[in-house]
Amino acid sequence: MDISYNWLKEYLNISLPGEETSEILTNIGLEVETEHAVEVVLDGLVIGQVTGLEKHPDADKLQVATVDVGNNKPLQIVCGAPNISNGQKVIVAKVGATLHPFGGKPFKIKNAKLRGVDSEGMICAEDEIGLSDAHEGIIVLPDNVKVGGDAGEYFDISNDYIFDIGITPNRADAMSHLGVARDLYAYLSVFGKGKYKLSLPDHSSFKVDNTDLTIEVEVQDHDACPRYAGVTISDITVGESPAWLKKRLRSIGVRPKNNIVDITNFVLWEYGQPLHAFDVNEISGNKIVVRQEKEGTVFKTLDEVERKLTSSDLMICDGKKGMCIAGVFGGFKSGVTEKTKDIFLESAYFDPSTIRKTSVYHGLKTDASLRFEKGIDPEITVDALKRAAALIKEIAGGTVSSDVVDIYPNKIKPHTVSLKLDYIKNLIGQDIEDKLIKTIIEAADIKIKNENDGVLTLEIPAYKYDVLRPADVVEEVLRLYGYNNIEFTNKINYGVSQQTGKSTKGLIIPLGKAGKDRVNDNVANLLAANGFFEMMNNSFINSNYLKKFDYSNSENENENENENENESYVELLNTANSELNVLRPDLLFSALETIRYNLNRNKLHLKLFEFGKTYNQDTGAKRFEDKFIERERLVLVLSGNKTGESWNVPSAKVDIFHLKSFVETVLKSLGLTIKSEELQGSKIFSYGLQYSLNKISILVTFGELNNKVLDVFDIDQQVFYADFNWDLILKEIEENQITYQEIPKVPQIRRDLALQINSGVSFEEIKNLAFEVNNKILREINLFDVYEGEKIEKGQKSYAISLVFQDDQKTLTDVDIDKVITKLIAKFETSLNAKIR
C-alpha cells in the first residue's frame, strides 16, 4: 500500500526526514517494505495549443501538429498520440528541454526528422514527464490555461516521499492516510520531540440545500449490512479533476478518471471508507434496496462480464434490478458518465465475512473489497459521506438535494477489556512505569474508563478489530513502546514450568529459551537421525474435511482429562481463502494433505513428523479468556517402504511395528514408563494401539489409517499415523524424577521359550503376565518370531519369546532361572491355555 508523505502532512504536523519517518513506521508495526523519494522535474516544459493538424504523408498513425507556445513562432511537432485534436491545450517539451520519464532515465529533446518530416519538440504524456506511469495519450489541459505558461507552475509540483507499507491482515484501520497518520501521532505524542496535533478532514462546509430529490432506502439484511448511509446531489458537472486532486491520486499510483470518481477514490485513501456514486437516472423507482438476489441470477458487472450470483451475495438494488455487488464491484450501468447530472452517493459498513465470501467466490479483488472484508471503522460512515459530498459540491457544482439517510439500527459499540498493569510487565518481560503504560494506551486511542487496585477498565474503539483480549492490548502497548526497546540479558536463570510455575528440577537454561523448546529440539533431532523429515503445515484447514468426518472433539482419539464435550472447532472470522476457513482441531488433516502432495509428485516412501498446535473453543466457557484452547501435539506419519531402493537390501513395506518402534524410541528418550493397550472403536484407524500413564492420561495413539480417511484425500497406499499428546508428555517429564543407577557388574542371562497359543492372544498379554510372576530378576521380554501355518492347529499361532534375567547383587545360577521359568510356564498354561513347544 503506497502512502504519500506530503498527503500525511495534511493531518499531522510532522517535518521529520522521510528516512526517519520510515523507520518509525516499521518500528510501530507498519512495515515499510520499500521507500523512494519522488522528484518531478519540469524545467523547459511549457503550455502550448494545437492550432493545426495534418496527417503525416508517410505514416498512418502519425500526425503533424502546429503548436503555439506563446512566442509568435509556432512549432511543428510530429505526434502519434491517438487523442490529439485541433484546439487542445497541451504540455510541450521544446528543443533543449530534458525529460525525466516515470521509471526511466532522463533524456534531452533534440530537433528530429520522423519519417522525413521535421519535428521541433514533443507533445507529452504523463509518463514522459514523470507524473505517473499512464501512457494512454497526451496530457490535455483545461481551455482556460494560458498558452506559454510554465508547466511546473501549473502542476504546482513539490517533491514527495512514498512509503510502500506491507499491511498485515489485522490492520485494516491503517489502510488509509488518516489511519497511518493516527499511528504516527500515537507514537510521536509519547516519544516525539515537540508538540504534535492530529487534524481530521474537514467537512464543515457540508449542508443540505433542499430535499427535492429524495431516494428511499430499504435494508432487508441488517446482519450483512449493519449500517447504510447515502445522500443525493443534483445538477453536477462531470469533468476533469483539479490539479491538486489529480496530484494526490497520482502520487500513490491511482489514475485520475473524472472528478466524481476521483473524489470517491480520494476519500477512500483518506479515510479508508469506500464510496460509490450511482447515476440517479439508472435507479428505477427512486428506491435503493439492500438485499440478496435469487441463486443463479445473472448480473453484468462494470467489466462487462456476466456473473451468476449466489444466494448469499449482498446486492445494492433499485426497485426492479440489481445495480451493484455490495462492497465488491459495480454494475455495468451503475457508474457515473459524462452525461450524469444527478447522483446518489453511498457510504456503508458491510459485514466483513459476507464481502469476503463474495469476493473470493467471484474472484474479484478491489480496493473496496479489501477494506470491507478486513473490517472498516463503522463510525466514519457518515463523516466520509459528508466529506465526499462537500468536495463534489465544491469541484463539480450542484446542490445537496436530500437529507442524509443513515440506517444504523444496531449500533456497533466499543468493547471493554480489563487489564492488570502487572500482567503487562510480566508478559513483556520488562518493568515499564505505570504512568508510561497509561500514556501509551491513551495515545493508541483506547480510553481508560476506570482504574482500581492496578486493574484498568479499557474501552476499545470499534475500528480496532484485533484488540479483544488483555494480550491484544499488551501488543498495542509494546508496538508503540518499541520491540527494539525491550532489553535482553545474558544472565543465566532457572527455567520455570509454564504449566506448574515450579522450577524445572534445577535444570539451568538461558532465559528466554523454554525447557519445552529444548525437549522439542532433542526429539526433532532424534527423529531426523532416524530418517524423518519435518513438516511445517498451515494452521488453517478446509472445514469440508471436518464435515466429511462429522468431526467433533468428543470423538478425538486422544481424549483426556483436559478435554470436554462442550468443545468445538474454531471458525475464522476473516479469511482471504474460503478453503482455509477453520483453525485445525487436529494435525491429521494437514498431515494427509502433505502425504497427498508428495505422492502426486512420485515421492512414495515417506517418514514425516510435525510439532504443531491444535485449536478448539469451549462453548460452555463463561469468560472470554477461557473460551479458546490451544494444545501442543506431535505426529509421525509413515508410508511406502521402510528403506529406499538398494541392490543389497530387500524392500519391505512399513507396518505398525515399524511405527511402534519409533513411538517407543521417542517415549524412552524422555524417560517415560508406559502401559499399552489395543485401540478400540476408532473412527480413523483400521487397528492400532495406545500408550498411557493410566487409563485416562493417554500419551499417544497410533495405527494404520482406514480407507475411509484415505479416500477423502485420494491416497491409495497404506499410511501409518501416530498422534502424541505433547502437553501431557511435557508435563509428565517435568514432574518425572530422574534417578541415578549404577551399571550392573554381573552379567545378564537369556532364555528362550516357544509358546503355542490362541490367535487372539496378544504379546502384550504375555508380557504383562510375565512381569506379574516376577519383576525382580526378569528384566526384559521380547518377541522375535511368529509362526502361523500348516504345521500348527487352525486358530493357533506360535510365539518365540526371549527372556532376559539379571540380579544387581549376584550372578544368577541355572537353579535361580529354572524356578522362574517353571512359574512362567505354569502361568501361561493356566491363563492363556498355552502349550510349550
XYZ file of N, CA and C in Angstrom, residues 74-203:
390
model
N 5.246 29.469 -34.019
C 4.670 28.128 -33.850
C 5.699 27.042 -34.156
N 5.543 25.935 -33.456
C 6.429 24.790 -33.643
C 5.718 23.696 -34.444
N 6.510 23.009 -35.286
C 5.984 21.846 -35.999
C 6.445 20.600 -35.249
N 5.466 19.828 -34.777
C 5.788 18.648 -33.968
C 5.037 17.448 -34.518
N 5.785 16.363 -34.749
C 5.171 15.104 -35.179
C 4.723 14.340 -33.934
N 3.449 13.903 -33.926
C 2.864 13.266 -32.732
C 2.080 12.015 -33.129
N 2.202 10.966 -32.309
C 1.478 9.722 -32.593
C 0.386 9.420 -31.598
N 0.065 10.371 -30.709
C -0.961 10.124 -29.694
C -2.341 9.979 -30.333
N -3.128 8.989 -29.901
C -4.448 8.791 -30.515
C -5.465 9.850 -30.116
N -5.198 10.578 -29.002
C -6.206 11.518 -28.504
C -5.924 12.977 -28.883
N -4.939 13.223 -29.741
C -4.633 14.610 -30.118
C -5.697 15.139 -31.072
N -6.063 16.407 -30.874
C -7.021 17.049 -31.789
C -6.751 18.545 -31.820
N -7.272 19.187 -32.820
C -7.041 20.625 -33.024
C -7.690 21.422 -31.900
N -6.988 22.465 -31.417
C -7.515 23.356 -30.390
C -7.156 22.965 -28.971
N -6.565 21.812 -28.780
C -6.236 21.349 -27.427
C -5.114 22.168 -26.801
N -5.185 22.309 -25.471
C -4.080 22.853 -24.685
C -3.248 21.658 -24.191
N -1.935 21.707 -24.425
C -1.092 20.534 -24.177
C 0.208 20.958 -23.496
N 0.979 19.944 -23.028
C 2.306 20.175 -22.462
C 3.336 19.925 -23.553
N 4.224 20.917 -23.773
C 5.203 20.838 -24.854
C 6.617 20.881 -24.272
N 7.433 19.925 -24.723
C 8.866 19.944 -24.401
C 9.601 20.500 -25.613
N 10.124 21.697 -25.463
C 10.829 22.319 -26.584
C 12.225 21.736 -26.727
N 12.832 22.009 -27.864
C 14.193 21.537 -28.118
C 15.119 22.093 -27.033
N 15.913 21.223 -26.447
C 16.823 21.607 -25.364
C 16.322 21.222 -23.992
N 15.001 20.936 -23.857
C 14.451 20.529 -22.564
C 14.886 19.090 -22.235
N 15.070 18.816 -20.963
C 15.414 17.468 -20.511
C 14.209 16.836 -19.820
N 13.763 15.689 -20.328
C 12.623 14.988 -19.738
C 13.110 13.943 -18.733
N 12.326 13.782 -17.659
C 12.602 12.786 -16.622
C 11.415 11.825 -16.575
N 11.410 10.811 -17.425
C 10.244 9.919 -17.523
C 10.060 9.080 -16.269
N 8.806 8.643 -16.061
C 8.459 7.823 -14.913
C 9.183 6.479 -15.001
N 10.052 6.199 -14.037
C 10.756 4.921 -14.004
C 11.853 4.776 -15.038
N 12.219 5.848 -15.744
C 13.240 5.763 -16.785
C 14.358 6.754 -16.574
N 15.306 6.755 -17.509
C 16.442 7.657 -17.427
C 16.138 8.964 -18.158
N 16.671 10.086 -17.665
C 16.442 11.379 -18.321
C 17.006 11.394 -19.746
N 16.343 12.138 -20.623
C 16.862 12.313 -21.980
C 16.525 13.724 -22.466
N 17.342 14.206 -23.413
C 17.223 15.593 -23.898
C 16.491 15.628 -25.231
N 15.615 16.624 -25.397
C 14.855 16.796 -26.640
C 15.726 17.508 -27.675
N 15.778 16.923 -28.851
C 16.553 17.499 -29.948
C 15.684 17.642 -31.186
N 16.135 18.471 -32.140
C 15.475 18.506 -33.450
C 15.591 17.116 -34.071
N 14.485 16.670 -34.630
C 14.483 15.319 -35.198
C 13.707 15.313 -36.502
N 13.916 14.254 -37.291
C 13.184 14.063 -38.532
C 12.508 12.699 -38.432
N 11.170 12.697 -38.392
C 10.401 11.460 -38.251
C 9.717 11.135 -39.567
N 10.189 10.046 -40.193
C 9.669 9.629 -41.497
C 9.737 10.771 -42.524
N 10.839 11.530 -42.451
C 11.055 12.579 -43.432
C 10.460 13.921 -43.097
N 9.788 14.062 -41.932
C 9.164 15.329 -41.542
C 9.867 15.857 -40.299
N 10.244 17.159 -40.325
C 10.917 17.781 -39.187
C 9.982 17.871 -37.983
N 10.549 17.605 -36.788
C 9.796 17.717 -35.540
C 10.607 18.551 -34.565
N 9.999 19.654 -34.089
C 10.711 20.652 -33.275
C 10.313 20.581 -31.800
N 10.220 19.402 -31.275
C 9.850 19.247 -29.868
C 9.000 18.004 -29.656
N 8.283 17.991 -28.536
C 7.497 16.809 -28.183
C 6.263 17.230 -27.399
N 5.100 16.683 -27.788
C 3.866 16.870 -27.013
C 3.786 15.681 -26.046
N 3.666 15.968 -24.745
C 3.982 14.971 -23.723
C 2.764 14.261 -23.121
N 3.003 12.985 -22.764
C 2.073 12.201 -21.947
C 2.554 12.234 -20.498
N 1.726 11.711 -19.572
C 2.060 11.795 -18.147
C 3.357 11.060 -17.817
N 3.536 9.860 -18.372
C 4.722 9.092 -18.007
C 6.000 9.724 -18.548
N 5.874 10.466 -19.633
C 7.060 11.044 -20.261
C 7.648 12.203 -19.473
N 6.820 12.806 -18.588
C 7.342 13.903 -17.758
C 7.393 13.514 -16.280
N 7.129 12.215 -15.990
C 7.319 11.714 -14.629
C 6.156 11.887 -13.687
N 4.971 12.282 -14.213
C 3.829 12.470 -13.317
C 3.241 11.142 -12.852
N 3.191 10.150 -13.722
C 2.670 8.824 -13.394
C 3.150 7.861 -14.468
N 2.647 6.618 -14.424
C 3.025 5.641 -15.448
C 2.005 5.575 -16.589
N 1.047 6.508 -16.617
C -0.008 6.494 -17.636
C 0.548 6.887 -19.009
N 0.152 6.124 -20.036
C 0.620 6.422 -21.391
C -0.487 6.165 -22.421
N -1.731 6.422 -22.018
C -2.835 6.210 -22.959
C -2.898 7.297 -24.028
N -2.323 8.441 -23.710
C -2.358 9.557 -24.649
C -1.689 10.773 -24.047
N -1.651 11.857 -24.811
C -1.019 13.083 -24.321
C -1.880 13.722 -23.233
N -1.259 14.589 -22.435
C -1.979 15.334 -21.401
C -2.778 16.454 -22.077
N -4.072 16.495 -21.785
C -4.932 17.556 -22.320
C -5.354 18.439 -21.158
N -5.038 19.743 -21.245
C -5.293 20.692 -20.167
C -6.615 21.426 -20.378
N -7.159 22.023 -19.320
C -8.392 22.808 -19.459
C -8.211 23.972 -20.438
N -9.318 24.437 -21.003
C -9.277 25.512 -22.001
C -8.825 26.848 -21.426
N -8.966 27.037 -20.107
C -8.689 28.364 -19.535
C -7.223 28.577 -19.150
N -6.353 27.600 -19.404
C -4.949 27.806 -19.063
C -4.283 28.701 -20.098
N -3.224 29.414 -19.680
C -2.565 30.394 -20.530
C -1.486 29.743 -21.397
N -1.561 29.985 -22.700
C -0.544 29.479 -23.628
C 0.791 30.150 -23.318
N 1.858 29.357 -23.293
C 3.191 29.860 -22.989
C 3.543 29.803 -21.522
N 2.573 29.430 -20.674
C 2.829 29.348 -19.240
C 3.761 28.204 -18.883
N 4.366 28.311 -17.709
C 5.315 27.298 -17.243
C 4.554 26.075 -16.717
N 4.921 24.891 -17.204
C 4.230 23.668 -16.796
C 4.432 23.373 -15.318
N 5.633 23.660 -14.790
C 5.900 23.424 -13.381
C 4.991 24.227 -12.488
N 4.731 25.499 -12.861
C 3.836 26.330 -12.068
C 2.404 25.814 -12.149
N 1.999 25.343 -13.328
C 0.634 24.844 -13.494
C 0.389 23.615 -12.610
N 1.324 22.667 -12.613
C 1.124 21.436 -11.848
C 1.437 21.612 -10.368
N 2.027 22.766 -9.988
C 2.357 23.018 -8.584
C 3.110 21.835 -7.994
N 4.180 21.455 -8.655
C 4.920 20.253 -8.284
C 5.749 20.495 -7.029
N 5.656 19.567 -6.090
C 6.536 19.571 -4.927
C 7.056 18.151 -4.739
N 8.294 18.031 -4.322
C 8.879 16.707 -4.140
C 8.170 15.952 -3.019
N 8.105 14.653 -3.146
C 7.358 13.832 -2.197
C 8.210 12.635 -1.805
N 7.706 11.888 -0.833
C 8.358 10.666 -0.364
C 7.272 9.616 -0.242
N 7.435 8.476 -0.900
C 6.396 7.453 -0.935
C 6.827 6.249 -0.098
N 5.951 5.843 0.843
C 6.178 4.654 1.656
C 5.304 3.526 1.127
N 5.918 2.406 0.795
C 5.157 1.212 0.419
C 5.049 0.334 1.662
N 3.877 0.368 2.301
C 3.687 -0.290 3.597
C 3.042 -1.658 3.396
N 3.638 -2.669 4.004
C 3.059 -4.017 3.973
C 2.057 -4.158 5.110
N 0.777 -3.975 4.796
C -0.270 -4.017 5.822
C -0.578 -5.466 6.183
N -0.502 -5.802 7.466
C -0.867 -7.146 7.926
C -2.390 -7.275 7.969
N -2.915 -8.502 7.909
C -4.384 -8.690 7.813
C -5.175 -8.089 8.956
N -4.549 -7.892 10.114
C -5.285 -7.374 11.271
C -5.282 -5.851 11.355
N -4.679 -5.162 10.381
C -4.548 -3.717 10.481
C -5.348 -2.983 9.406
N -6.615 -3.341 9.270
C -7.477 -2.626 8.328
C -7.598 -1.152 8.711
N -7.424 -0.839 9.991
C -7.535 0.551 10.450
C -6.425 1.433 9.891
N -5.355 0.816 9.369
C -4.223 1.591 8.845
C -4.211 1.634 7.326
N -5.304 1.210 6.679
C -5.334 1.185 5.210
C -5.805 2.519 4.639
N -5.249 3.597 5.141
C -5.592 4.937 4.660
C -4.539 5.900 5.182
N -4.515 7.094 4.603
C -3.564 8.104 5.079
C -3.913 8.545 6.495
N -5.194 8.666 6.785
C -5.602 9.074 8.130
C -5.240 7.994 9.156
N -5.389 6.724 8.771
C -5.036 5.641 9.677
C -3.558 5.611 9.976
N -2.716 5.812 8.961
C -1.272 5.843 9.171
C -0.892 7.067 10.003
N -1.516 8.207 9.702
C -1.240 9.422 10.474
C -1.615 9.231 11.941
N -2.707 8.514 12.181
C -3.158 8.262 13.559
C -2.119 7.433 14.324
N -1.521 6.435 13.664
C -0.494 5.621 14.307
C 0.780 6.425 14.565
N 1.167 7.229 13.578
C 2.338 8.087 13.763
C 2.135 9.049 14.928
N 0.941 9.628 14.992
C 0.628 10.560 16.084
C 0.698 9.861 17.441
N 0.190 8.627 17.506
C 0.211 7.878 18.766
C 1.642 7.711 19.263
N 2.560 7.422 18.353
C 3.958 7.251 18.746
C 4.609 8.592 19.089
N 4.457 9.570 18.187
C 5.161 10.847 18.357
C 4.636 11.626 19.553
N 3.346 11.486 19.883
C 2.801 12.226 21.020
C 3.384 11.735 22.341
N 3.932 10.515 22.348
C 4.546 9.973 23.562
C 6.064 10.121 23.528
N 6.665 9.787 22.390
C 8.126 9.713 22.319
C 8.765 10.783 21.421
N 7.953 11.519 20.678
C 8.498 12.526 19.775
C 8.930 13.790 20.498
N 9.791 14.537 19.829
C 10.237 15.827 20.367
C 9.366 16.923 19.770
N 8.722 17.697 20.613
C 7.833 18.743 20.132
C 6.377 18.369 20.349
N 5.494 19.289 20.005
C 4.061 19.055 20.163
C 3.461 18.674 18.818
N 2.694 17.612 18.829
C 2.080 17.118 17.595
C 0.561 17.185 17.722
N -0.064 17.464 16.588
C -1.514 17.570 16.559
C -2.057 16.780 15.384
N -3.072 15.969 15.646
C -3.739 15.191 14.604
C -4.963 15.965 14.141
N -4.998 16.330 12.857
C -6.102 17.109 12.299
C -6.962 16.215 11.419
N -8.235 16.103 11.743
C -9.148 15.275 10.960
C -9.624 16.039 9.730
N -9.996 15.335 8.665
C -10.502 16.009 7.458
C -11.709 16.888 7.779
N -11.803 17.999 7.075
C -12.848 18.991 7.344
C -14.042 18.779 6.407
N -15.223 18.588 6.985
C -16.447 18.528 6.166
C -17.497 19.511 6.700
